[in-house]
Short mmCIF file of C-alpha atoms and ligand atoms in Angstrom, two decimals:
data_model
loop_
_atom_site.label_atom_id
_atom_site.label_comp_id
_atom_site.label_asym_id
_atom_site.label_seq_id
_atom_site.Cartn_x
_atom_site.Cartn_y
_atom_site.Cartn_z
CA VAL A 1 2.67 4.03 18.23
CA ALA A 2 1.21 5.76 20.76
CA THR A 3 0.36 9.23 20.34
CA SER A 4 -0.66 11.42 23.93
CA THR A 5 -4.49 10.91 22.48
CA GLY A 6 -4.76 7.36 22.94
CA GLY A 7 -2.77 6.02 19.70
CA TYR A 8 -3.11 3.54 16.37
CA ASP A 9 -2.71 0.54 15.08
CA VAL A 10 -0.63 0.11 11.62
CA THR A 11 -1.19 -3.05 9.68
CA VAL A 12 0.81 -3.97 7.18
CA GLY A 13 -0.38 -6.88 4.85
CA ASP A 14 -1.13 -7.97 1.37
CA GLY A 15 -4.97 -8.02 1.51
CA VAL A 16 -5.49 -5.03 4.29
CA PHE A 17 -7.20 -3.07 1.93
CA ALA A 18 -9.47 -5.30 0.35
CA ASP A 19 -10.71 -6.14 4.53
CA VAL A 20 -11.31 -2.52 4.24
CA LEU A 21 -13.40 -1.21 1.74
CA ALA A 22 -15.26 -4.61 2.56
CA SER A 23 -15.87 -3.74 5.99
CA GLY A 24 -18.65 -0.94 5.02
CA THR A 25 -17.15 1.15 8.56
CA HIS A 26 -15.98 4.38 6.80
CA ASP A 27 -18.61 6.86 5.16
CA VAL A 28 -16.89 9.23 3.00
CA VAL A 29 -13.40 8.09 1.12
CA ILE A 30 -10.41 10.54 -0.25
CA ALA A 31 -9.35 9.16 -2.97
CA ASP A 32 -6.73 9.98 -5.48
CA ALA A 33 -8.05 10.39 -9.09
CA TYR A 34 -5.03 8.08 -10.09
CA PHE A 35 -7.38 5.47 -8.54
CA GLY A 36 -10.99 6.46 -10.05
CA ASP A 37 -13.10 3.11 -11.28
CA ARG A 38 -9.71 0.91 -10.17
CA PHE A 39 -11.52 -0.24 -6.43
CA HIS A 40 -14.95 -0.45 -5.53
CA ALA A 41 -15.27 2.49 -2.52
CA GLY A 42 -18.29 1.07 -1.14
CA ALA A 43 -18.88 5.15 -0.32
CA PRO A 44 -19.19 8.77 -2.19
CA VAL A 45 -15.42 9.60 -2.78
CA ILE A 46 -14.47 12.17 -3.19
CA PRO A 47 -11.65 12.32 -5.76
CA VAL A 48 -8.61 14.45 -5.37
CA GLU A 49 -5.59 15.16 -8.63
CA ALA A 50 -2.21 14.29 -6.33
CA SER A 51 0.07 17.32 -7.58
CA GLU A 52 2.02 19.57 -5.58
CA ALA A 53 -0.37 22.80 -6.74
CA ASN A 54 -3.53 21.38 -5.10
CA LYS A 55 -2.13 20.94 -1.15
CA THR A 56 -3.33 24.74 -1.08
CA LEU A 57 -6.12 25.50 1.56
CA ALA A 58 -8.21 26.97 -0.76
CA TYR A 59 -7.82 23.09 -2.03
CA ALA A 60 -8.73 21.94 1.49
CA GLU A 61 -11.43 24.05 1.39
CA GLY A 62 -13.05 21.77 -1.97
CA ILE A 63 -13.22 19.10 0.38
CA LEU A 64 -13.97 20.17 3.42
CA VAL A 65 -16.95 21.65 1.03
CA ALA A 66 -17.55 17.92 -1.10
CA MET A 67 -18.43 16.18 3.19
CA GLN A 68 -20.80 18.34 3.69
CA ALA A 69 -22.51 18.15 0.16
CA LEU A 70 -22.13 14.21 1.17
CA GLY A 71 -23.75 14.78 4.70
CA VAL A 72 -20.57 13.67 6.20
CA ASP A 73 -21.17 14.48 10.39
CA ARG A 74 -19.20 14.11 13.46
CA GLY A 75 -19.90 10.38 14.08
CA SER A 76 -18.73 9.72 10.31
CA HIS A 77 -15.85 7.61 9.65
CA LEU A 78 -13.00 9.11 6.81
CA LEU A 79 -11.33 6.99 4.27
CA ALA A 80 -8.44 8.68 2.83
CA VAL A 81 -6.93 6.29 -0.09
CA GLY A 82 -3.91 8.01 -2.34
CA GLY A 83 -0.18 8.30 -1.48
CA GLY A 84 0.95 11.73 0.40
CA VAL A 85 -0.65 14.32 -0.90
CA VAL A 86 -2.84 12.72 -0.47
CA GLN A 87 -2.39 12.40 3.24
CA ASP A 88 -1.36 15.66 3.68
CA LEU A 89 -5.08 17.26 2.62
CA ALA A 90 -7.04 14.80 4.78
CA THR A 91 -5.37 14.77 7.54
CA PHE A 92 -6.45 18.47 7.37
CA ALA A 93 -9.53 17.97 6.20
CA ALA A 94 -10.41 15.11 9.08
CA SER A 95 -8.63 17.94 11.77
CA LEU A 96 -10.84 19.99 10.74
CA TYR A 97 -14.48 18.90 9.53
CA MET A 98 -16.38 20.17 12.31
CA ARG A 99 -13.31 19.69 15.07
CA GLY A 100 -12.55 16.85 13.46
CA VAL A 101 -13.11 13.46 12.25
CA ALA A 102 -12.03 9.82 13.45
CA TRP A 103 -9.96 8.74 10.29
CA THR A 104 -8.77 5.61 8.98
CA TYR A 105 -5.16 6.11 6.48
CA VAL A 106 -4.65 4.08 3.12
CA PRO A 107 -1.55 5.17 2.09
CA THR A 108 -0.64 4.17 -2.00
CA THR A 109 3.43 5.09 -2.46
CA LEU A 110 5.80 3.91 -1.20
CA MET A 111 7.07 7.21 0.53
CA ALA A 112 3.90 7.49 1.63
CA MET A 113 4.41 3.39 2.59
CA ALA A 114 7.23 3.72 4.36
CA ASP A 115 6.76 7.33 5.19
CA SER A 116 4.72 10.20 5.74
CA CYS A 117 1.84 6.84 7.06
CA ILE A 118 2.76 7.22 10.24
CA GLY A 119 3.42 10.50 12.96
CA GLY A 120 -0.14 12.28 12.07
CA LYS A 121 1.08 15.56 10.56
CA SER A 122 -0.43 17.04 7.79
CA SER A 123 1.34 20.27 5.95
CA ILE A 124 -0.39 23.13 3.47
CA ASN A 125 1.09 24.92 0.81
CA ALA A 126 0.35 28.95 1.45
CA GLY A 127 1.37 31.79 -0.74
CA GLY A 128 3.64 29.93 -2.35
CA ILE A 129 6.24 28.05 0.81
CA LYS A 130 6.14 24.43 0.22
CA ASN A 131 3.79 23.68 3.36
CA LEU A 132 4.47 26.46 5.93
CA VAL A 133 0.26 25.18 7.38
CA GLY A 134 0.43 22.16 9.10
CA ASN A 135 -1.06 20.51 12.04
CA ILE A 136 -1.01 17.14 14.03
CA TYR A 137 -3.97 15.20 14.20
CA PRO A 138 -3.01 10.76 13.29
CA PRO A 139 -5.44 8.45 11.86
CA ASP A 140 -7.77 6.02 14.37
CA ALA A 141 -5.78 2.80 11.70
CA VAL A 142 -3.22 2.78 8.86
CA LEU A 143 -3.75 0.16 6.79
CA ILE A 144 -1.03 -0.35 4.22
CA ASP A 145 -0.60 -3.05 1.54
CA PRO A 146 2.07 -3.32 -0.15
CA GLU A 147 0.29 -4.90 -3.59
CA ILE A 148 -0.89 -1.28 -3.82
CA GLY A 149 2.22 -0.06 -4.43
CA ARG A 150 3.23 -2.50 -7.40
CA THR A 151 2.41 -0.25 -10.16
CA LEU A 152 4.28 2.41 -8.71
CA SER A 153 7.18 4.39 -11.72
CA GLU A 154 10.20 3.49 -10.83
CA GLU A 155 10.71 7.28 -8.97
CA ALA A 156 8.51 6.79 -7.04
CA THR A 157 9.83 4.09 -6.30
CA VAL A 158 13.07 5.97 -5.46
CA ALA A 159 11.31 8.18 -3.76
CA GLY A 160 9.82 5.63 -0.66
CA LEU A 161 13.22 3.79 -0.77
CA ALA A 162 15.59 7.09 0.23
CA GLU A 163 12.89 8.39 2.15
CA ALA A 164 13.52 4.97 4.22
CA VAL A 165 16.33 5.29 4.01
CA LYS A 166 17.23 8.93 5.48
CA ILE A 167 14.79 7.25 8.49
CA CYS A 168 17.26 4.95 8.84
CA PHE A 169 20.52 7.09 9.00
CA CYS A 170 19.11 9.62 11.21
CA ARG A 171 18.87 7.03 13.56
CA GLY A 172 22.81 5.70 13.39
CA ASN A 173 24.22 2.66 12.38
CA ASP A 174 22.64 -0.45 13.39
CA ALA A 175 19.55 0.21 12.27
CA LEU A 176 21.38 1.84 8.81
CA ALA A 177 22.62 -2.02 8.24
CA GLY A 178 18.82 -3.60 9.54
CA HIS A 179 17.52 -1.30 6.71
CA LEU A 180 20.19 -2.20 4.39
CA GLN A 181 19.79 -5.93 4.47
CA CYS A 182 16.03 -5.87 4.22
CA TYR A 183 16.12 -3.75 0.77
CA ARG A 184 19.11 -6.55 -0.61
CA ALA A 185 16.67 -9.34 1.04
CA TRP A 186 13.87 -7.49 -1.45
CA SER A 187 15.98 -6.54 -4.23
CA ASP A 188 16.81 -10.10 -4.68
CA GLY A 189 14.11 -11.75 -4.78
CA THR A 190 13.94 -13.44 -1.57
CA ALA A 191 11.65 -11.05 0.96
CA SER A 192 8.47 -9.39 0.43
CA MET A 193 8.60 -5.22 0.53
CA ALA A 194 6.84 -6.18 3.89
CA PRO A 195 10.06 -6.97 6.29
CA LEU A 196 11.69 -3.65 4.51
CA LEU A 197 7.85 -1.19 5.69
CA LEU A 198 8.07 -3.30 9.45
CA GLN A 199 11.47 -2.35 10.18
CA VAL A 200 11.69 1.50 8.58
CA LEU A 201 8.02 1.97 10.58
CA ASP A 202 9.11 1.18 13.75
CA THR A 203 12.62 2.88 13.46
CA LYS A 204 10.64 6.08 12.68
CA ARG A 205 8.21 5.04 15.85
CA TRP A 206 10.80 5.38 18.10
CA PHE A 207 11.59 9.59 17.17
CA ILE A 208 7.28 10.18 16.85
CA GLU A 209 6.59 8.68 20.38
CA ILE A 210 9.61 10.35 21.91
CA ASP A 211 9.00 13.84 20.12
CA GLU A 212 5.01 13.52 18.85
CA PHE A 213 5.40 17.31 18.39
CA ASP A 214 8.38 18.00 16.70
CA ARG A 215 10.37 19.48 19.63
CA ARG A 216 13.49 17.88 18.66
CA GLU A 217 14.31 14.54 18.16
CA ARG A 218 12.26 14.35 15.33
CA ARG A 219 13.50 17.31 13.91
CA LEU A 220 15.75 15.27 13.07
CA LEU A 221 14.16 13.60 10.22
CA ASN A 222 14.07 16.69 8.47
CA PHE A 223 17.57 15.70 7.25
CA GLY A 224 18.74 15.99 3.23
CA HIS A 225 15.35 18.54 3.72
CA THR A 226 16.31 21.84 3.46
CA PHE A 227 18.36 21.53 1.07
CA GLY A 228 15.78 19.30 -0.59
CA HIS A 229 12.50 21.21 -0.67
CA ALA A 230 14.72 23.91 -2.33
CA ILE A 231 15.71 21.50 -4.90
CA GLU A 232 12.04 21.21 -5.79
CA VAL A 233 11.29 24.36 -5.45
CA ALA A 234 13.96 25.03 -8.04
CA THR A 235 13.20 22.60 -10.49
CA GLY A 236 9.55 23.71 -10.73
CA TYR A 237 8.83 20.31 -9.00
CA ARG A 238 9.88 18.10 -11.31
CA VAL A 239 12.17 16.21 -9.09
CA SER A 240 9.67 14.37 -6.50
CA HIS A 241 10.33 15.14 -2.78
CA GLY A 242 11.51 12.05 -2.16
CA VAL A 243 13.89 12.38 -4.99
CA ALA A 244 14.35 15.45 -3.69
CA VAL A 245 15.19 15.08 -0.94
CA ALA A 246 17.75 11.75 -1.22
CA VAL A 247 19.52 14.74 -3.50
CA GLY A 248 19.31 16.98 -0.74
CA MET A 249 20.65 14.59 1.77
CA LEU A 250 23.93 14.54 -0.53
CA CYS A 251 24.11 17.51 -0.33
CA ALA A 252 24.00 18.07 3.54
CA VAL A 253 26.96 15.46 3.48
CA ARG A 254 28.58 17.31 1.26
CA TYR A 255 28.17 20.95 3.27
CA GLY A 256 28.89 18.48 6.78
CA GLY A 257 31.95 17.94 4.66
CA ALA A 258 33.05 21.47 3.03
CA THR A 259 31.95 23.38 6.58
CA GLY A 260 34.80 20.25 9.05
CA ARG A 261 32.14 18.08 10.16
CA THR A 262 32.95 14.41 10.11
CA GLY A 263 30.35 12.56 9.42
CA ASP A 264 30.64 9.18 8.68
CA SER A 265 27.93 8.45 6.21
CA ALA A 266 30.38 6.52 2.82
CA VAL A 267 27.68 3.75 2.88
CA LEU A 268 25.09 6.70 2.79
CA VAL A 269 26.19 7.65 0.11
CA ASP A 270 26.93 4.76 -1.86
CA HIS A 271 23.60 4.13 -1.12
CA CYS A 272 21.44 6.76 -2.93
CA ARG A 273 23.68 7.59 -6.23
CA SER A 274 22.96 3.71 -6.38
CA LEU A 275 19.36 4.48 -6.20
CA LEU A 276 19.42 7.75 -8.00
CA ALA A 277 20.48 6.40 -10.76
CA ARG A 278 17.34 5.10 -11.88
CA VAL A 279 15.58 8.38 -12.24
CA PRO A 280 15.16 9.04 -15.34
CA GLY A 281 15.66 12.10 -16.52
CA LEU A 282 17.04 13.39 -13.19
CA ALA A 283 20.21 14.99 -14.48
CA GLY A 284 18.44 16.79 -16.80
CA HIS A 285 15.95 18.78 -13.92
CA LEU A 286 18.90 19.14 -12.50
CA SER A 287 21.29 20.91 -14.81
CA GLN A 288 17.52 22.61 -15.20
CA ALA A 289 17.23 24.26 -11.79
CA ASP A 290 17.70 27.74 -11.03
CA LEU A 291 20.43 28.41 -8.11
CA GLU A 292 18.66 32.06 -6.89
CA ARG A 293 15.43 30.22 -6.67
CA PHE A 294 17.11 27.94 -4.91
CA ALA A 295 18.98 30.15 -2.67
CA SER A 296 16.30 32.43 -1.59
CA ALA A 297 14.58 27.87 -1.03
CA PHE A 298 16.85 26.94 1.44
CA ALA A 299 17.12 30.92 3.24
CA ALA A 300 13.51 30.74 4.10
CA ASP A 301 13.17 27.01 5.48
CA LYS A 302 10.20 26.91 8.86
CA LYS A 303 12.44 25.10 10.72
CA HIS A 304 15.41 28.12 10.71
CA GLY A 305 15.21 30.69 13.57
CA ALA A 306 15.95 33.81 14.74
CA ASP A 307 19.77 33.22 15.33
CA GLY A 308 20.39 31.35 12.34
CA PHE A 309 19.98 28.40 10.32
CA ARG A 310 19.41 24.54 11.25
CA LEU A 311 20.66 22.53 9.59
CA ILE A 312 20.69 18.32 9.72
CA LEU A 313 24.47 16.93 9.02
CA PRO A 314 25.68 14.20 9.10
CA ALA A 315 27.43 13.34 13.11
CA ALA A 316 30.49 11.91 13.76
CA GLY A 317 29.76 7.67 15.00
CA GLY A 318 27.28 7.73 12.99
CA GLY A 319 23.13 9.01 12.92
CA VAL A 320 22.56 12.94 12.36
CA GLU A 321 22.94 15.96 14.73
CA GLU A 322 20.76 19.21 14.61
CA VAL A 323 23.76 22.88 13.41
CA ARG A 324 23.69 25.98 13.89
CA GLU A 325 24.31 28.48 11.66
CA PRO A 326 24.50 31.94 12.63
CA ASP A 327 26.11 33.40 9.49
CA ARG A 328 23.47 32.49 7.15
CA GLN A 329 25.72 34.72 4.17
CA TRP A 330 28.02 32.73 4.49
CA ALA A 331 26.09 29.33 5.00
CA LEU A 332 24.00 29.98 1.83
CA ALA A 333 27.26 30.01 -0.82
CA VAL A 334 28.32 26.78 0.89
CA ALA A 335 24.77 24.95 0.20
CA VAL A 336 25.01 26.59 -3.07
CA GLU A 337 28.28 25.42 -3.98
CA ALA A 338 27.09 21.96 -2.82
CA VAL A 339 24.27 21.64 -4.93
CA THR A 340 26.61 22.75 -8.05
CA ALA A 341 28.62 20.07 -6.88
CA VAL A 342 25.89 17.50 -6.24
CA SER A 343 23.91 17.92 -8.91
CA GLU A 344 27.51 18.25 -11.52
CA GLU A 345 28.26 14.46 -10.54
CA LEU A 346 25.11 12.87 -10.77
CA ARG A 347 25.64 14.57 -13.95
CA GLY A 348 28.09 12.20 -14.58
N1 NAD B 1 2.32 14.67 5.83
C1 NAD B 1 3.31 14.03 5.90
O1 NAD B 1 4.09 13.85 7.00
C2 NAD B 1 4.01 14.06 4.63
C3 NAD B 1 6.58 13.61 4.99
C4 NAD B 1 7.31 13.05 3.92
C5 NAD B 1 6.10 14.17 2.95
N2 NAD B 1 4.79 14.51 2.60
C6 NAD B 1 4.51 15.30 0.99
O2 NAD B 1 4.02 13.63 0.75
C7 NAD B 1 3.75 14.64 -1.28
C8 NAD B 1 4.52 13.66 -2.39
O3 NAD B 1 4.15 12.07 -1.58
P1 NAD B 1 3.79 10.98 -2.87
O4 NAD B 1 5.50 11.58 -2.37
O5 NAD B 1 3.23 9.21 -1.78
O6 NAD B 1 3.36 10.69 -4.11
P2 NAD B 1 1.74 11.46 -4.17
O7 NAD B 1 0.96 11.92 -2.98
O8 NAD B 1 2.47 12.95 -4.51
O9 NAD B 1 1.66 11.09 -5.61
C9 NAD B 1 2.68 10.67 -6.44
C10 NAD B 1 2.04 10.13 -8.05
O10 NAD B 1 2.10 9.10 -7.82
C11 NAD B 1 0.36 8.78 -8.23
N3 NAD B 1 0.39 7.31 -6.95
C12 NAD B 1 -0.01 7.30 -5.57
N4 NAD B 1 -0.52 6.14 -5.54
C13 NAD B 1 0.02 4.66 -7.08
C14 NAD B 1 0.46 3.93 -7.21
N5 NAD B 1 0.04 2.64 -6.29
N6 NAD B 1 0.05 3.80 -8.69
C15 NAD B 1 0.75 4.40 -9.35
N7 NAD B 1 0.50 5.93 -8.98
C16 NAD B 1 -0.42 6.58 -7.86
C17 NAD B 1 -0.40 10.16 -7.71
O11 NAD B 1 -1.48 10.24 -8.74
C18 NAD B 1 0.55 11.05 -8.17
O12 NAD B 1 1.06 10.84 -9.52
C19 NAD B 1 4.71 15.84 -1.11
O13 NAD B 1 3.73 16.73 -1.25
C20 NAD B 1 5.41 16.11 0.15
O14 NAD B 1 5.24 16.99 1.00
C21 NAD B 1 4.18 14.68 3.08
#
């Protein structure tokens, strides 16, 4: 992945995690506490309880202070092992500690393997607002070992697959078709997860190389996220991020239809519905969603502008486009209608 600061390699392969642990090139490890003693780190470990509640400035400060107590200096190398929560905290901590230390990232959830591990973003919650604070500080290397994902729950697998199809849908019909081909081969056991991951990451690479700092094309990857973040908030984070994004994509499609836009999304809708049918308890969580909290989170999304809401919706002919909705009150009412209808549909 080329970046303004040089770029980094992404390696996908069984055993790459064991190899980096054995290499001894790291001085400190920030790891998801889930792994506990499941691997021998070969360096001091700062465990992170991977919950949304811990993605805060105060928790990040705790990590920075722990790094100092362990003697980490400017020349040290940090290894981060975990999903998106660990990645967000590790990116933030690595970028700030002594104005930045080198780091390597080993993603452990499918969401992180297929999506967040490239792009270099950190997102920290503040004042109860999700992902309000953040920066961009790419790792020196990303090592993806699909074997690590074998212990993931069905929900976590669906969450990763949802972000994966989102990226490919945003790029257009060819990328979507390529993705669904990889997905089918993986589902029926004729291929491993590696080709799917490579196809998705290569698709995402286009967005982050052409727009590293999230000003134009990369913003399109927020498809499903204005709705998705608000669904996470409205369900008290009982619906996980990637699953909320899949529900959010269905809401965005419905919103687009209700506002007279003719995006081409039938294939995506079928795929999202079949993924979401595998998530235990989803219907119950959606039925308990607090629509007032949904509306305020939707309206507070940081992607909106002073001149109205900014939404990413399916575009005619494939892919997505950013639209501006100057009449916020009207748009909010349509958004609430969309999430209500999608929730009812998913509850069967
Ligand atoms: N920085 C970015 O670019 C970016 C992009 C998308 C999402 N995010 C953020 O990522 C977070 C969600 O991350 P996530 O979906 O990767 O999950 P996560 O990091 O929240 O982890 C979810 C759960 O899975 C467990 N887990 C992790 N790896 C496991 C494994 N291999 N086997 C079994 N359990 C495992 C964790 O302990 C945790 O309980 C959200 O906060 C979201 O905002 C960041």
